[in-house]
């Protein structure tokens, strides 16, 4: 059974700092990995999708990497801003449809 | 939100009642999903459907039912058999499968049992 773990559970940083969020998964036979952002009381916003054949994806200040062999992904956020404060969730897909989620990292960026 | 709409935003249920949560999509997604989120936890899959008139149980299907009579709609019924239904419910849609299949989520429905 696939298990997804996110570390740390919570992170507080000053504005402008570069930061890394971690995601690990137990079964490396995945189709893809998605990173999501969730604001309090809201739905999920898809940030980046990395296909199993890819090693990284970039969107603006965000960069996500994938190392299937070690079962790890990182989300790098450059020059963090207070508006980046949210919960970040990673999820892996084994069959190409069903997602298994981690519990998320709650990020606070202080002005 | 990728064209996924959910209603209502808030829903209150009395003990013993069945309630139905609506999920509609306008982006021609083949697959649709229902997840449940409890405080401080990740999402857990309740049901999913990859084609009209077909659906599969997820990890926590007991006490829930779904239908997929139209491609655009995937309603979730929370029955009285669900012992702890208070949670945040999220609907998602996306392509049927493959490495590039990205899921898009609706804004969610918060269900509270009175």
Coordinates of N, CA and C in Angstrom, one line a residue:
Chain A
X1 N 0.8 -1.2 0.0 CA 0.0 0.0 0.0 C 0.9 1.3 0.0
X2 N 0.6 2.2 -0.9 CA 1.4 3.4 -1.0 C 1.1 4.3 0.2
X3 N 2.2 4.8 0.7 CA 2.2 5.8 1.8 C 3.0 7.0 1.5
X4 N 2.4 8.2 1.7 CA 3.1 9.4 1.4 C 3.3 10.2 2.7
X5 N 4.5 10.7 2.9 CA 4.8 11.4 4.1 C 5.4 12.8 3.7
X6 N 5.0 13.8 4.4 CA 5.5 15.2 4.2 C 6.2 15.7 5.4
X7 N 7.3 16.2 5.2 CA 8.1 16.8 6.3 C 8.7 18.1 5.9
X8 N 8.6 19.2 6.8 CA 8.0 19.2 8.1 C 6.5 19.3 8.0
X9 N 5.8 19.1 9.1 CA 4.3 19.3 9.2 C 4.0 20.8 9.2
X10 N 4.8 21.6 9.7 CA 4.6 23.0 9.7 C 6.0 23.7 9.6
X11 N 5.9 24.9 9.0 CA 7.2 25.7 8.7 C 6.8 27.1 8.8
X12 N 7.7 27.9 9.5 CA 7.5 29.3 9.6 C 8.8 30.0 9.2
X13 N 8.7 30.9 8.2 CA 9.9 31.5 7.7 C 9.7 33.0 7.5
X14 N 10.8 33.8 7.6 CA 10.6 35.3 7.3 C 10.5 35.5 5.8
X15 N 9.9 36.5 5.4 CA 9.7 36.9 4.0 C 11.0 37.0 3.3
X16 N 11.1 36.5 2.0 CA 12.3 36.6 1.2 C 13.2 35.3 1.3
X17 N 12.9 34.5 2.2 CA 13.7 33.3 2.4 C 13.4 32.2 1.3
X18 N 14.4 31.5 0.9 CA 14.2 30.3 0.0 C 13.9 29.1 0.9
X19 N 13.0 28.3 0.5 CA 12.6 27.1 1.3 C 12.4 25.9 0.5
X20 N 12.4 24.8 1.2 CA 12.2 23.5 0.6 C 11.2 22.7 1.4
X21 N 10.2 22.1 0.7 CA 9.3 21.2 1.3 C 9.6 19.8 0.8
X22 N 9.4 18.8 1.7 CA 9.8 17.5 1.3 C 8.6 16.5 1.3
X23 N 8.6 15.6 0.3 CA 7.6 14.6 0.2 C 8.3 13.3 -0.1
X24 N 7.9 12.2 0.6 CA 8.5 10.9 0.3 C 7.3 9.9 0.2
X25 N 7.6 8.9 -0.7 CA 6.6 7.8 -0.9 C 7.2 6.5 -0.9
X26 N 6.4 5.4 -0.5 CA 7.0 4.1 -0.3 C 7.1 3.3 -1.5
X27 N 6.2 3.4 -2.5 CA 6.2 2.6 -3.7 C 6.7 3.5 -4.9
X28 N 7.8 3.1 -5.5 CA 8.3 4.0 -6.5 C 7.7 3.8 -7.9
X29 N 6.7 2.8 -8.0 CA 6.0 2.5 -9.2 C 4.9 3.5 -9.4
X30 N 5.2 4.8 -9.7 CA 4.2 5.8 -9.8 C 4.1 6.3 -11.2
X31 N 3.0 6.9 -11.6 CA 2.8 7.5 -12.9 C 3.2 8.9 -12.9
X32 N 2.8 9.6 -11.8 CA 3.2 11.0 -11.7 C 3.0 11.5 -10.2
X33 N 3.5 12.7 -10.0 CA 3.4 13.3 -8.6 C 2.9 14.7 -8.8
X34 N 1.9 15.1 -8.0 CA 1.4 16.5 -8.1 C 1.6 17.2 -6.8
X35 N 1.9 18.5 -6.9 CA 2.0 19.4 -5.7 C 0.8 20.3 -5.8
X36 N 0.1 20.4 -4.7 CA -1.1 21.3 -4.6 C -0.9 22.3 -3.5
X37 N -1.6 23.4 -3.6 CA -1.7 24.4 -2.6 C -3.2 24.4 -2.1
X38 N -3.3 24.6 -0.7 CA -4.7 24.7 -0.2 C -4.7 25.8 0.8
X39 N -5.6 26.8 0.5 CA -5.8 27.9 1.5 C -6.9 27.5 2.5
X40 N -6.9 28.0 3.7 CA -7.9 27.6 4.7 C -9.4 27.6 4.2
X41 N -10.0 26.5 4.3 CA -11.4 26.4 3.9 C -11.7 26.3 2.4
X42 N -10.6 26.2 1.6 CA -10.8 26.2 0.2 C -10.4 24.9 -0.4
X43 N -10.7 24.7 -1.7 CA -10.3 23.5 -2.4 C -8.8 23.6 -2.7
X44 N -8.3 22.6 -3.5 CA -6.9 22.5 -3.8 C -6.6 23.1 -5.2
X45 N -5.5 23.8 -5.2 CA -5.0 24.4 -6.5 C -3.8 23.6 -6.9
X46 N -3.8 23.1 -8.2 CA -2.7 22.3 -8.7 C -1.6 23.3 -9.0
X47 N -0.4 23.0 -8.5 CA 0.8 23.8 -8.7 C 1.7 23.3 -9.8
X48 N 2.1 22.0 -9.6 CA 3.0 21.4 -10.6 C 2.7 19.9 -10.7
X49 N 2.8 19.3 -11.9 CA 2.7 17.9 -12.1 C 4.0 17.4 -12.7
X50 N 4.6 16.4 -12.1 CA 5.8 15.8 -12.6 C 5.5 14.4 -13.1
X51 N 5.7 14.1 -14.3 CA 5.5 12.8 -14.8 C 6.6 11.9 -14.4
X52 N 6.4 10.6 -14.4 CA 7.4 9.6 -13.8 C 8.7 9.7 -14.7
X53 N 8.6 10.0 -15.9 CA 9.7 10.1 -16.8 C 10.5 11.4 -16.7
X54 N 10.0 12.3 -15.9 CA 10.6 13.6 -15.7 C 11.4 13.7 -14.4
X55 N 12.3 14.7 -14.3 CA 13.0 14.8 -13.0 C 12.7 16.1 -12.3
X56 N 12.1 17.1 -13.1 CA 11.7 18.3 -12.4 C 10.8 19.1 -13.3
X57 N 10.1 20.0 -12.6 CA 9.2 21.0 -13.3 C 9.3 22.3 -12.6
X58 N 9.1 23.4 -13.4 CA 9.3 24.7 -12.9 C 8.1 25.6 -13.3
X59 N 7.6 26.4 -12.3 CA 6.6 27.4 -12.6 C 6.8 28.6 -11.8
X60 N 7.3 29.7 -12.4 CA 7.6 30.9 -11.7 C 8.7 30.7 -10.6
X61 N 8.3 31.0 -9.4 CA 9.2 30.8 -8.3 C 9.2 29.4 -7.7
X62 N 8.5 28.5 -8.3 CA 8.4 27.2 -7.8 C 9.2 26.2 -8.7
X63 N 9.8 25.3 -8.0 CA 10.5 24.2 -8.7 C 10.3 22.9 -8.0
X64 N 9.8 21.9 -8.7 CA 9.6 20.6 -8.0 C 10.5 19.6 -8.7
X65 N 11.1 18.7 -7.9 CA 12.0 17.7 -8.4 C 11.4 16.3 -8.0
X66 N 11.8 15.3 -8.7 CA 11.3 13.9 -8.5 C 12.5 13.0 -8.6
X67 N 12.7 12.2 -7.6 CA 13.7 11.1 -7.6 C 12.9 9.8 -7.3
X68 N 12.5 9.1 -8.4 CA 11.7 7.9 -8.2 C 12.4 6.8 -7.4
X69 N 13.7 6.6 -7.7 CA 14.4 5.5 -7.1 C 14.5 5.6 -5.6
X70 N 14.6 6.8 -5.1 CA 14.7 7.0 -3.7 C 13.3 7.4 -3.1
X71 N 12.3 7.5 -3.9 CA 10.9 7.8 -3.4 C 10.8 9.2 -2.8
X72 N 11.4 10.2 -3.5 CA 11.4 11.5 -2.9 C 11.1 12.6 -3.9
X73 N 10.4 13.6 -3.4 CA 10.2 14.8 -4.2 C 10.4 16.0 -3.3
X74 N 10.9 17.1 -3.9 CA 11.0 18.3 -3.1 C 10.3 19.5 -3.9
X75 N 9.7 20.4 -3.2 CA 9.2 21.6 -3.7 C 10.0 22.8 -3.2
X76 N 10.6 23.5 -4.1 CA 11.5 24.6 -3.8 C 10.7 25.9 -4.1
X77 N 10.6 26.8 -3.1 CA 10.0 28.1 -3.3 C 11.0 29.1 -3.1
X78 N 11.2 29.9 -4.1 CA 12.3 31.0 -4.1 C 11.6 32.3 -3.6
X79 N 12.4 33.0 -2.9 CA 12.0 34.4 -2.4 C 10.6 34.4 -1.9
X80 N 10.4 33.7 -0.8 CA 9.0 33.5 -0.3 C 8.3 34.8 0.0
X81 N 7.0 34.8 -0.1 CA 6.2 36.0 0.1 C 5.1 35.7 1.1
X82 N 4.5 36.6 1.8 CA 3.4 36.3 2.7 C 2.2 35.6 2.0
X83 N 2.0 36.0 0.8 CA 1.0 35.3 0.0 C 1.2 33.9 -0.3
X84 N 2.4 33.4 0.0 CA 2.7 32.0 -0.2 C 2.2 31.1 1.0
X85 N 1.8 31.8 2.1 CA 1.3 31.1 3.2 C 0.0 30.3 2.9
X86 N 0.1 29.0 3.2 CA -0.9 28.0 2.8 C -0.4 26.6 3.2
X87 N -1.3 25.6 3.0 CA -0.9 24.2 3.2 C -0.5 23.7 1.8
X88 N 0.6 23.0 1.8 CA 1.1 22.4 0.5 C 1.0 20.9 0.7
X89 N 0.3 20.3 -0.3 CA 0.1 18.9 -0.3 C 0.8 18.2 -1.5
X90 N 1.4 17.1 -1.3 CA 1.8 16.3 -2.5 C 1.0 15.0 -2.6
X91 N 0.9 14.5 -3.8 CA 0.1 13.3 -4.1 C 0.7 12.6 -5.2
X92 N 0.7 11.2 -5.1 CA 1.2 10.4 -6.1 C 0.1 9.5 -6.7
X93 N 0.3 9.3 -8.0 CA -0.6 8.4 -8.8 C 0.1 7.2 -9.2
X94 N -0.5 6.0 -8.9 CA 0.1 4.8 -9.3 C -0.5 4.2 -10.6
X95 N -1.9 4.4 -10.7 CA -2.6 3.8 -11.8 C -2.8 4.9 -12.9
X96 N -2.4 6.1 -12.7 CA -2.7 7.1 -13.6 C -4.0 7.9 -13.3
X97 N -4.7 7.4 -12.3 CA -5.9 8.1 -11.9 C -6.0 8.3 -10.4
X98 N -6.0 7.3 -9.6 CA -6.2 7.5 -8.2 C -4.9 8.2 -7.6
X99 N -5.2 9.2 -6.7 CA -4.1 9.9 -6.0 C -4.1 9.4 -4.6
X100 N -2.8 9.3 -4.1 CA -2.6 9.1 -2.6 C -1.9 10.3 -2.1
X101 N -2.5 10.9 -1.1 CA -2.0 12.2 -0.6 C -1.2 12.1 0.7
X102 N -0.2 13.0 0.9 CA 0.4 13.2 2.2 C -0.5 14.1 3.0
X103 N -0.1 14.3 4.3 CA -0.9 15.1 5.2 C -0.6 16.6 5.1
X104 N 0.4 17.0 4.3 CA 0.6 18.4 4.0 C 1.6 19.1 4.9
X105 N 2.2 20.2 4.4 CA 3.0 21.0 5.2 C 2.4 22.4 5.3
X106 N 2.1 22.9 6.5 CA 1.5 24.2 6.7 C 2.6 25.3 6.7
X107 N 2.6 26.1 5.7 CA 3.7 27.1 5.6 C 3.2 28.5 6.0
X108 N 3.9 29.2 6.8 CA 3.6 30.6 7.2 C 4.8 31.4 6.8
X109 N 4.6 32.4 6.0 CA 5.7 33.4 5.6 C 5.4 34.7 6.3
X110 N 6.3 35.1 7.2 CA 6.1 36.3 8.0 C 6.6 37.5 7.4
X111 N 5.8 38.6 7.4 CA 6.3 39.9 6.7 C 7.5 40.5 7.5
Chain B
X1 N -10.1 26.6 -10.7 CA -10.7 25.4 -10.2 C -10.9 24.3 -11.3
X2 N -10.4 24.6 -12.5 CA -10.4 23.7 -13.6 C -11.8 23.4 -14.0
X3 N -12.8 24.3 -13.7 CA -14.2 24.1 -14.2 C -15.0 23.1 -13.3
X4 N -14.6 22.9 -12.1 CA -15.3 22.0 -11.2 C -16.1 22.9 -10.2
X5 N -17.4 22.7 -10.1 CA -18.2 23.4 -9.2 C -18.9 22.4 -8.2
X6 N -19.0 22.9 -6.9 CA -19.6 22.1 -5.9 C -20.7 22.9 -5.2
X7 N -21.7 22.2 -4.8 CA -22.8 22.9 -4.0 C -23.4 21.9 -3.1
X8 N -23.9 22.4 -1.9 CA -23.7 23.8 -1.4 C -22.3 23.9 -0.8
X9 N -22.0 25.1 -0.4 CA -20.7 25.3 0.2 C -20.7 24.8 1.7
X10 N -21.8 25.0 2.4 CA -22.0 24.5 3.7 C -23.3 23.6 3.8
X11 N -23.3 22.5 4.5 CA -24.4 21.6 4.6 C -24.5 21.1 6.0
X12 N -25.7 21.1 6.5 CA -25.9 20.6 7.9 C -26.9 19.5 7.8
X13 N -26.6 18.4 8.5 CA -27.4 17.2 8.5 C -27.8 16.8 9.9
X14 N -29.0 16.3 10.0 CA -29.4 15.8 11.3 C -29.1 14.3 11.3
X15 N -29.0 13.8 12.5 CA -28.8 12.3 12.6 C -29.8 11.5 11.9
X16 N -29.4 10.5 11.1 CA -30.3 9.7 10.5 C -30.8 10.1 9.1
X17 N -30.3 11.3 8.7 CA -30.7 11.8 7.4 C -29.7 11.4 6.3
X18 N -30.1 11.3 5.1 CA -29.2 11.2 3.9 C -29.1 12.6 3.3
X19 N -27.9 12.9 2.8 CA -27.8 14.2 2.1 C -27.0 13.9 0.9
X20 N -27.2 14.8 -0.1 CA -26.5 14.7 -1.4 C -25.7 15.9 -1.7
X21 N -24.4 15.7 -2.0 CA -23.5 16.8 -2.4 C -23.4 16.8 -3.9
X22 N -23.5 18.0 -4.5 CA -23.4 18.1 -5.9 C -22.0 18.4 -6.4
X23 N -21.6 17.8 -7.6 CA -20.4 18.1 -8.2 C -20.7 18.1 -9.7
X24 N -20.3 19.3 -10.4 CA -20.5 19.4 -11.8 C -19.2 19.9 -12.4
X25 N -19.0 19.5 -13.7 CA -17.8 19.9 -14.4 C -18.1 20.3 -15.8
X26 N -17.4 21.3 -16.4 CA -17.7 21.8 -17.7 C -16.5 21.7 -18.6
X27 N -15.5 20.8 -18.3 CA -14.3 20.7 -19.1 C -14.1 19.3 -19.7
X28 N -15.2 18.6 -19.8 CA -15.2 17.3 -20.5 C -14.3 16.3 -19.9
X29 N -14.0 16.4 -18.6 CA -13.2 15.4 -17.9 C -13.8 14.0 -18.0
X30 N -13.1 13.0 -18.4 CA -13.6 11.6 -18.3 C -13.8 11.1 -16.9
X31 N -12.8 11.4 -16.1 CA -12.7 10.9 -14.7 C -13.2 11.9 -13.7
X32 N -13.9 11.5 -12.7 CA -14.3 12.3 -11.6 C -14.1 11.6 -10.3
X33 N -13.8 12.3 -9.2 CA -13.4 11.7 -7.9 C -14.1 12.4 -6.8
X34 N -14.3 11.7 -5.6 CA -14.7 12.3 -4.4 C -13.7 12.0 -3.3
X35 N -13.3 13.0 -2.6 CA -12.3 12.8 -1.5 C -13.0 13.4 -0.2
X36 N -12.5 12.9 0.9 CA -12.9 13.4 2.2 C -11.6 14.0 2.9
X37 N -11.7 15.1 3.5 CA -10.6 15.7 4.3 C -11.0 16.0 5.7
X38 N -10.3 15.4 6.6 CA -10.5 15.7 8.1 C -9.4 16.6 8.6
X39 N -9.7 17.4 9.6 CA -8.7 18.4 10.1 C -7.3 17.9 10.3
X40 N -6.3 18.6 9.7 CA -4.9 18.2 9.8 C -4.5 16.9 9.1
X41 N -5.4 16.5 8.2 CA -5.1 15.2 7.5 C -5.1 15.5 6.0
X42 N -4.5 14.5 5.3 CA -4.5 14.6 3.8 C -5.9 14.1 3.4
X43 N -6.1 14.0 2.1 CA -7.3 13.6 1.5 C -7.4 12.1 1.3
X44 N -8.6 11.6 1.5 CA -8.8 10.1 1.3 C -9.9 9.9 0.3
X45 N -9.7 9.0 -0.6 CA -10.6 8.7 -1.7 C -11.8 8.0 -1.3
X46 N -13.0 8.5 -1.7 CA -14.2 7.8 -1.3 C -14.7 7.0 -2.5
X47 N -14.9 7.6 -3.6 CA -15.4 6.9 -4.9 C -14.7 7.6 -6.1
X48 N -14.6 6.9 -7.2 CA -14.2 7.5 -8.4 C -14.9 6.9 -9.6
X49 N -15.0 7.6 -10.7 CA -15.6 7.2 -11.9 C -14.7 7.6 -13.1
X50 N -14.5 6.6 -14.0 CA -13.7 6.9 -15.1 C -14.5 7.0 -16.4
X51 N -15.8 6.6 -16.3 CA -16.6 6.6 -17.5 C -18.1 6.7 -17.0
X52 N -18.9 7.2 -17.8 CA -20.4 7.3 -17.5 C -20.9 5.9 -17.2
X53 N -21.8 5.9 -16.2 CA -22.5 4.6 -15.7 C -21.5 3.6 -15.1
X54 N -20.3 4.0 -14.7 CA -19.4 3.1 -14.0 C -18.7 3.9 -12.9
X55 N -18.5 3.3 -11.8 CA -17.7 3.9 -10.7 C -17.1 2.8 -9.8
X56 N -16.1 3.2 -9.1 CA -15.3 2.3 -8.3 C -15.2 2.8 -6.9
X57 N -15.2 1.9 -5.9 CA -15.0 2.3 -4.5 C -13.5 2.7 -4.3
X58 N -13.4 3.7 -3.5 CA -12.1 4.1 -3.0 C -11.7 3.4 -1.7
X59 N -10.9 4.1 -0.9 CA -10.4 3.6 0.3 C -11.4 3.6 1.5
X60 N -12.4 4.6 1.4 CA -13.3 4.7 2.5 C -14.8 4.9 2.0
X61 N -15.3 3.9 1.2 CA -16.6 4.0 0.6 C -17.8 3.7 1.5
X62 N -17.5 3.1 2.6 CA -18.7 2.6 3.4 C -19.5 3.8 3.9
X63 N -20.8 3.7 3.7 CA -21.7 4.8 4.2 C -21.9 5.9 3.1
X64 N -21.3 5.7 1.9 CA -21.5 6.7 0.8 C -22.0 6.0 -0.4
X65 N -22.6 6.7 -1.3 CA -23.0 6.2 -2.6 C -22.9 7.3 -3.6
X66 N -22.7 6.9 -4.9 CA -22.5 7.8 -6.0 C -23.3 7.4 -7.2
X67 N -23.4 8.2 -8.2 CA -24.0 7.9 -9.5 C -23.2 8.7 -10.5
X68 N -23.2 8.2 -11.8 CA -22.6 8.9 -12.9 C -23.4 8.7 -14.1
X69 N -24.6 9.3 -14.1 CA -25.5 9.2 -15.2 C -25.2 10.1 -16.4
X70 N -24.5 11.2 -16.1 CA -24.0 12.1 -17.1 C -22.5 12.4 -16.9
X71 N -21.8 12.7 -18.0 CA -20.4 12.9 -17.9 C -20.1 14.1 -17.0
X72 N -21.0 15.1 -17.0 CA -20.8 16.4 -16.3 C -21.0 16.3 -14.8
X73 N -21.7 15.3 -14.4 CA -22.2 15.3 -13.0 C -21.8 14.0 -12.2
X74 N -21.4 14.2 -11.0 CA -21.0 13.1 -10.1 C -21.4 13.3 -8.7
X75 N -22.7 13.2 -8.4 CA -23.2 13.5 -7.0 C -22.8 12.4 -6.0
X76 N -22.6 12.9 -4.8 CA -22.2 12.0 -3.7 C -23.3 12.0 -2.6
X77 N -23.8 10.9 -2.2 CA -24.8 10.8 -1.2 C -24.2 10.3 0.1
X78 N -24.3 11.0 1.2 CA -23.8 10.6 2.5 C -25.0 10.0 3.2
X79 N -25.0 8.7 3.4 CA -26.1 8.0 4.0 C -26.1 8.0 5.5
X80 N -27.1 7.6 6.1 CA -27.2 7.5 7.6 C -26.2 6.4 8.1
X81 N -25.8 5.6 7.2 CA -24.8 4.5 7.7 C -23.4 5.0 7.9
X82 N -23.2 6.2 7.4 CA -21.8 6.8 7.6 C -21.8 7.4 9.1
X83 N -21.0 6.8 9.9 CA -21.0 7.1 11.4 C -20.4 8.4 11.8
X84 N -19.5 8.9 11.0 CA -18.8 10.1 11.3 C -18.6 11.0 10.1
X85 N -19.8 11.6 9.6 CA -19.7 12.2 8.3 C -19.2 13.7 8.3
X86 N -19.1 14.3 9.5 CA -18.6 15.6 9.6 C -17.2 15.7 9.0
X87 N -17.1 16.5 7.9 CA -15.8 16.6 7.2 C -15.9 17.6 6.1
X88 N -14.8 17.8 5.4 CA -14.7 18.7 4.2 C -14.7 17.8 3.0
X89 N -15.6 17.9 2.1 CA -15.7 17.0 0.9 C -15.2 17.7 -0.3
X90 N -14.3 17.1 -1.1 CA -13.8 17.7 -2.3 C -14.0 16.8 -3.5
X91 N -14.5 17.4 -4.5 CA -14.7 16.7 -5.8 C -13.6 17.1 -6.8
X92 N -13.1 16.2 -7.6 CA -12.1 16.5 -8.6 C -12.4 15.8 -9.9
X93 N -11.7 16.3 -10.9 CA -11.9 15.8 -12.3 C -10.6 15.8 -13.0
X94 N -10.5 15.0 -14.1 CA -9.3 15.0 -14.9 C -9.4 14.0 -16.0
X95 N -8.3 13.8 -16.7 CA -8.3 12.8 -17.8 C -8.4 11.4 -17.2
X96 N -8.7 10.4 -18.0 CA -8.9 9.1 -17.5 C -7.7 8.4 -16.9
X97 N -6.5 8.7 -17.4 CA -5.3 8.1 -16.9 C -4.1 8.5 -17.7
X98 N -2.9 7.9 -17.3 CA -1.7 8.2 -18.0 C -0.8 9.2 -17.2
X99 N 0.4 9.3 -17.6 CA 1.4 10.1 -16.8 C 1.0 11.6 -16.8
X100 N 0.4 12.1 -17.8 CA 0.1 13.5 -17.8 C -1.3 13.8 -17.2
X101 N -1.9 12.9 -16.6 CA -3.3 13.1 -16.1 C -3.2 13.9 -14.8
X102 N -3.6 15.2 -14.9 CA -3.6 16.1 -13.8 C -5.0 16.2 -13.3
X103 N -5.2 16.2 -11.9 CA -6.5 16.4 -11.3 C -6.7 17.8 -10.9
X104 N -8.0 18.3 -11.1 CA -8.4 19.6 -10.8 C -9.5 19.5 -9.8
X105 N -9.5 20.4 -8.8 CA -10.4 20.3 -7.7 C -11.4 21.4 -7.6
X106 N -12.6 21.1 -7.1 CA -13.6 22.1 -6.8 C -13.4 22.8 -5.5
X107 N -14.2 23.7 -5.1 CA -14.0 24.5 -3.9 C -14.4 23.8 -2.6
X108 N -15.1 22.7 -2.7 CA -15.4 21.9 -1.5 C -16.8 22.2 -0.9
X109 N -17.3 21.2 -0.2 CA -18.5 21.3 0.7 C -18.2 20.9 2.1
X110 N -18.5 21.7 3.0 CA -18.3 21.4 4.4 C -19.6 20.9 5.0
X111 N -19.5 19.6 5.4 CA -20.7 18.9 6.0 C -20.6 18.8 7.5
X112 N -21.6 19.3 8.2 CA -21.6 19.2 9.6 C -22.9 18.4 10.1
X113 N -22.7 17.5 11.0 CA -23.8 16.7 11.5 C -24.2 17.4 12.8
X114 N -25.5 17.7 12.9 CA -26.0 18.4 14.1 C -26.4 17.4 15.2

